[in-house]
Amino acid sequence: TQLLEQSPQFLSIQEGENLTVYCNSSSVFSSLQWYRQEPGEGPVLLVTVVTGGEVKKLKRLTFQFGDARKDSSLHITAAQPGDTGLYLCAADGDSNYQLIWGAGTKLIIKP
Amino acid sequence: NAGVTQTPKFQVLKTGQSMTLQCAQDMNHEYMSWYRQDPGMGLRLIHYSVGAGITDQGEVPNGYNVSRSTTEDFPLRLLSAAPSQTSVYFCASSRGGSGNTIYFGEGSWLTVV
């Protein structure tokens, strides 16, 4: 069974701090996605990574796909209250149409 | 742009009742799916469809039925509601399989008492 483990499960920090959250697996994936979900809404795609070692930046967010394509990280620089939300990673499963989802990291940025 | 539209937003059911969660998308996406989201468990796939007339089971299909008569609509039916089906339900659509952007609806909060 393929699993995606996200850590930490919960993170509460002050505005302006940096943070990193992780998405790990023992399986190799052809692609991995990060989504952010705000309270009362559905998840929204942030990025898709497909190449081992790939780094993508989205303003203050930096995403990296592991060299072996088994894990990924999301680094936020100078976090802001608007970054608050549930961050989910998802990767291709056994079927082309069934993604594997991590349980998420709940991030709270305090002003 | 409407995107993915789900109704109702909130629903309270009694055990044993049936109901249908409606989902429609206006992006002409072939792939549609239903997920449930429970605390600490992430998103779990209930059923999915790769096109009109084609549906398949996901990870947690028991107690739910779906149909896909048109590209736009993908309703989820709860046959006989149970308290274990209390959850938040999300409908989603995408152009294709893995690697494609998945667009989610705003969610339907269902409580079964």
Tab-separated table of C-alpha atoms in Angstrom:
chain	number	residue	atom	x	y	z
A	1	THR	CA	0.000	0.000	0.000
A	2	GLN	CA	1.367	3.372	-0.990
A	3	LEU	CA	1.345	6.022	1.728
A	4	LEU	CA	2.182	9.689	1.906
A	5	GLU	CA	3.195	10.874	5.358
A	6	GLN	CA	3.102	14.575	6.082
A	7	SER	CA	4.915	16.233	8.938
A	8	PRO	CA	4.364	18.012	11.127
A	9	GLN	CA	0.639	17.454	11.477
A	10	PHE	CA	0.213	20.861	13.082
A	11	LEU	CA	2.369	23.973	13.164
A	12	SER	CA	1.665	27.319	14.800
A	13	ILE	CA	4.256	30.074	14.380
A	14	GLN	CA	4.574	33.844	14.490
A	15	GLU	CA	4.368	36.051	11.440
A	16	GLY	CA	7.780	36.551	9.846
A	17	GLU	CA	9.215	33.152	10.772
A	18	ASN	CA	10.350	30.553	8.258
A	19	LEU	CA	9.037	26.998	8.148
A	20	THR	CA	9.325	23.745	6.259
A	21	VAL	CA	6.760	20.967	5.953
A	22	TYR	CA	7.433	17.543	4.550
A	23	CYS	CA	5.720	14.896	2.470
A	24	ASN	CA	7.448	11.519	2.571
A	25	SER	CA	6.933	8.058	1.123
A	26	SER	CA	8.810	4.853	0.429
A	27	SER	CA	7.292	4.734	-3.053
A	28	VAL	CA	8.498	6.422	-6.224
A	29	PHE	CA	6.098	8.781	-7.928
A	30	SER	CA	6.025	10.265	-11.405
A	31	SER	CA	4.485	13.482	-10.094
A	32	LEU	CA	3.547	15.120	-6.818
A	33	GLN	CA	1.241	18.010	-6.114
A	34	TRP	CA	0.783	20.452	-3.238
A	35	TYR	CA	-2.614	21.926	-2.429
A	36	ARG	CA	-3.706	24.528	0.125
A	37	GLN	CA	-7.120	24.359	1.729
A	38	GLU	CA	-8.619	27.264	3.631
A	39	PRO	CA	-11.406	26.738	6.181
A	40	GLY	CA	-14.778	26.120	4.544
A	41	GLU	CA	-13.340	25.708	1.067
A	42	GLY	CA	-11.990	23.013	-1.196
A	43	PRO	CA	-8.264	22.467	-1.802
A	44	VAL	CA	-6.562	24.641	-4.411
A	45	LEU	CA	-3.514	23.518	-6.372
A	46	LEU	CA	-0.266	25.320	-5.567
A	47	VAL	CA	2.248	23.380	-7.657
A	48	THR	CA	2.984	20.153	-9.522
A	49	VAL	CA	6.510	18.719	-9.533
A	50	VAL	CA	7.526	15.960	-11.915
A	51	THR	CA	11.360	15.805	-12.095
A	52	GLY	CA	13.630	14.448	-9.345
A	53	GLY	CA	15.448	17.341	-7.665
A	54	GLU	CA	13.083	19.904	-9.174
A	55	VAL	CA	12.643	23.175	-7.296
A	56	LYS	CA	9.709	25.482	-7.948
A	57	LYS	CA	9.061	28.859	-6.366
A	58	LEU	CA	5.742	30.577	-5.859
A	59	LYS	CA	6.458	33.958	-4.276
A	60	ARG	CA	7.593	33.096	-0.717
A	61	LEU	CA	6.872	29.378	-1.133
A	62	THR	CA	9.588	27.016	-2.348
A	63	PHE	CA	8.737	23.452	-3.327
A	64	GLN	CA	11.278	20.699	-3.855
A	65	PHE	CA	10.842	17.187	-5.219
A	66	GLY	CA	13.362	14.701	-3.849
A	67	ASP	CA	16.064	13.356	-6.130
A	68	ALA	CA	14.572	9.857	-5.903
A	69	ARG	CA	11.024	11.201	-6.393
A	70	LYS	CA	9.892	9.692	-3.081
A	71	ASP	CA	9.466	12.865	-1.065
A	72	SER	CA	8.875	16.572	-1.238
A	73	SER	CA	9.176	19.644	0.928
A	74	LEU	CA	7.487	23.019	1.107
A	75	HIS	CA	9.421	25.921	2.585
A	76	ILE	CA	7.753	29.207	3.433
A	77	THR	CA	9.899	32.267	3.964
A	78	ALA	CA	8.684	35.078	6.221
A	79	ALA	CA	5.285	33.494	6.839
A	80	GLN	CA	2.228	35.726	6.825
A	81	PRO	CA	-1.262	35.243	8.317
A	82	GLY	CA	-2.559	34.705	4.779
A	83	ASP	CA	-0.497	31.511	4.602
A	84	THR	CA	-2.746	29.943	7.241
A	85	GLY	CA	-4.425	26.792	6.012
A	86	LEU	CA	-4.202	23.047	5.551
A	87	TYR	CA	-1.407	22.003	3.202
A	88	LEU	CA	-1.970	18.708	1.423
A	89	CYS	CA	0.362	16.716	-0.782
A	90	ALA	CA	-0.911	14.243	-3.361
A	91	ALA	CA	0.851	11.830	-5.698
A	92	ASP	CA	-0.066	9.382	-8.426
A	93	GLY	CA	-1.225	6.028	-7.137
A	94	ASP	CA	-1.449	2.576	-8.685
A	95	SER	CA	-4.118	3.810	-11.071
A	96	ASN	CA	-3.726	6.808	-13.349
A	97	TYR	CA	-6.952	8.197	-11.921
A	98	GLN	CA	-6.488	7.559	-8.217
A	99	LEU	CA	-4.251	9.918	-6.313
A	100	ILE	CA	-2.734	9.170	-2.935
A	101	TRP	CA	-3.269	11.971	-0.427
A	102	GLY	CA	-1.342	12.882	2.671
A	103	ALA	CA	-3.310	13.717	5.823
A	104	GLY	CA	-2.120	17.313	5.679
A	105	THR	CA	-0.229	19.862	7.739
A	106	LYS	CA	-2.404	22.414	9.495
A	107	LEU	CA	-0.511	25.696	9.528
A	108	ILE	CA	-1.454	28.708	11.650
A	109	ILE	CA	0.445	31.967	11.296
A	110	LYS	CA	-0.156	34.333	14.192
A	111	PRO	CA	0.071	38.089	13.585
B	1	ASN	CA	-16.385	31.154	-13.910
B	2	ALA	CA	-18.465	28.745	-11.838
B	3	GLY	CA	-15.949	25.860	-11.892
B	4	VAL	CA	-17.240	23.006	-9.725
B	5	THR	CA	-20.557	23.618	-7.991
B	6	GLN	CA	-21.834	21.436	-5.150
B	7	THR	CA	-25.199	21.485	-3.425
B	8	PRO	CA	-26.289	21.482	-0.684
B	9	LYS	CA	-23.639	23.186	1.418
B	10	PHE	CA	-25.010	21.787	4.687
B	11	GLN	CA	-27.354	18.864	5.383
B	12	VAL	CA	-28.534	17.001	8.455
B	13	LEU	CA	-29.936	13.528	7.907
B	14	LYS	CA	-31.475	10.944	10.162
B	15	THR	CA	-30.032	7.450	10.174
B	16	GLY	CA	-31.560	5.441	7.349
B	17	GLN	CA	-32.557	8.390	5.197
B	18	SER	CA	-31.298	8.714	1.659
B	19	MET	CA	-30.150	11.807	-0.165
B	20	THR	CA	-28.252	13.001	-3.205
B	21	LEU	CA	-25.346	15.437	-3.252
B	22	GLN	CA	-25.321	17.314	-6.532
B	23	CYS	CA	-22.162	18.237	-8.437
B	24	ALA	CA	-21.777	20.103	-11.711
B	25	GLN	CA	-18.755	21.437	-13.573
B	26	ASP	CA	-18.627	23.811	-16.524
B	27	MET	CA	-15.035	23.178	-17.654
B	28	ASN	CA	-15.809	20.231	-19.970
B	29	HIS	CA	-13.601	17.973	-17.850
B	30	GLU	CA	-13.767	14.258	-18.517
B	31	TYR	CA	-12.646	13.192	-15.064
B	32	MET	CA	-14.849	13.760	-12.011
B	33	SER	CA	-14.606	12.354	-8.520
B	34	TRP	CA	-16.080	12.423	-5.046
B	35	TYR	CA	-13.980	12.544	-1.880
B	36	ARG	CA	-14.771	12.577	1.778
B	37	GLN	CA	-12.573	14.419	4.243
B	38	ASP	CA	-12.394	13.447	7.891
B	39	PRO	CA	-10.123	14.970	10.557
B	40	GLY	CA	-6.596	13.572	10.444
B	41	MET	CA	-7.342	11.306	7.475
B	42	GLY	CA	-6.888	13.510	4.456
B	43	LEU	CA	-9.009	13.030	1.367
B	44	ARG	CA	-10.375	9.596	0.586
B	45	LEU	CA	-11.744	8.764	-2.840
B	46	ILE	CA	-15.305	7.424	-2.880
B	47	HIS	CA	-16.121	7.044	-6.589
B	48	TYR	CA	-14.790	8.484	-9.800
B	49	SER	CA	-15.699	8.770	-13.455
B	50	VAL	CA	-13.486	9.083	-16.508
B	51	GLY	CA	-16.312	10.122	-18.802
B	52	ALA	CA	-20.061	10.060	-19.332
B	53	GLY	CA	-21.440	6.589	-18.720
B	54	ILE	CA	-18.272	5.353	-16.982
B	55	THR	CA	-17.885	5.131	-13.208
B	56	ASP	CA	-15.627	3.189	-10.886
B	57	GLN	CA	-15.089	2.649	-7.179
B	58	GLY	CA	-12.470	4.406	-5.154
B	59	GLU	CA	-11.059	3.639	-1.736
B	60	VAL	CA	-14.295	3.916	0.312
B	61	PRO	CA	-17.308	3.210	-1.954
B	62	ASN	CA	-19.595	1.305	0.432
B	63	GLY	CA	-22.899	3.046	1.109
B	64	TYR	CA	-22.613	5.367	-1.893
B	65	ASN	CA	-23.785	5.245	-5.504
B	66	VAL	CA	-22.907	7.458	-8.450
B	67	SER	CA	-23.931	7.883	-12.058
B	68	ARG	CA	-22.588	9.995	-14.924
B	69	SER	CA	-25.228	10.589	-17.558
B	70	THR	CA	-23.641	13.820	-18.838
B	71	THR	CA	-20.124	15.275	-18.874
B	72	GLU	CA	-21.242	18.098	-16.589
B	73	ASP	CA	-23.021	16.278	-13.745
B	74	PHE	CA	-21.848	13.683	-11.228
B	75	PRO	CA	-24.307	13.187	-8.350
B	76	LEU	CA	-23.448	11.165	-5.247
B	77	ARG	CA	-26.255	9.195	-3.610
B	78	LEU	CA	-26.265	8.030	-0.014
B	79	LEU	CA	-28.493	4.983	0.022
B	80	SER	CA	-29.238	4.613	3.753
B	81	ALA	CA	-27.353	7.171	5.807
B	82	ALA	CA	-25.296	6.035	8.775
B	83	PRO	CA	-23.538	8.121	11.459
B	84	SER	CA	-20.206	6.919	10.014
B	85	GLN	CA	-21.032	8.924	6.890
B	86	THR	CA	-20.892	12.189	8.803
B	87	SER	CA	-18.157	14.015	6.943
B	88	VAL	CA	-17.303	16.783	4.533
B	89	TYR	CA	-17.765	15.756	0.921
B	90	PHE	CA	-15.897	17.282	-1.996
B	91	CYS	CA	-16.628	16.915	-5.661
B	92	ALA	CA	-13.699	17.456	-8.011
B	93	SER	CA	-12.950	17.522	-11.713
B	94	SER	CA	-9.876	17.501	-13.922
B	95	ARG	CA	-8.889	17.180	-17.566
B	96	GLY	CA	-7.272	13.809	-16.975
B	97	GLY	CA	-5.440	11.624	-14.514
B	98	SER	CA	-2.273	12.026	-12.486
B	99	GLY	CA	-0.405	15.286	-12.854
B	100	ASN	CA	-3.411	17.294	-13.963
B	101	THR	CA	-4.841	20.088	-11.853
B	102	ILE	CA	-7.797	18.953	-9.782
B	103	TYR	CA	-10.503	21.555	-9.243
B	104	PHE	CA	-12.592	21.110	-6.117
B	105	GLY	CA	-16.023	22.319	-5.166
B	106	GLU	CA	-16.543	24.193	-1.918
B	107	GLY	CA	-17.680	21.105	-0.034
B	108	SER	CA	-20.870	19.704	1.462
B	109	TRP	CA	-21.059	19.307	5.233
B	110	LEU	CA	-23.171	16.262	6.066
B	111	THR	CA	-24.240	15.245	9.559
B	112	VAL	CA	-26.076	11.979	10.155
B	113	VAL	CA	-27.840	11.719	13.512
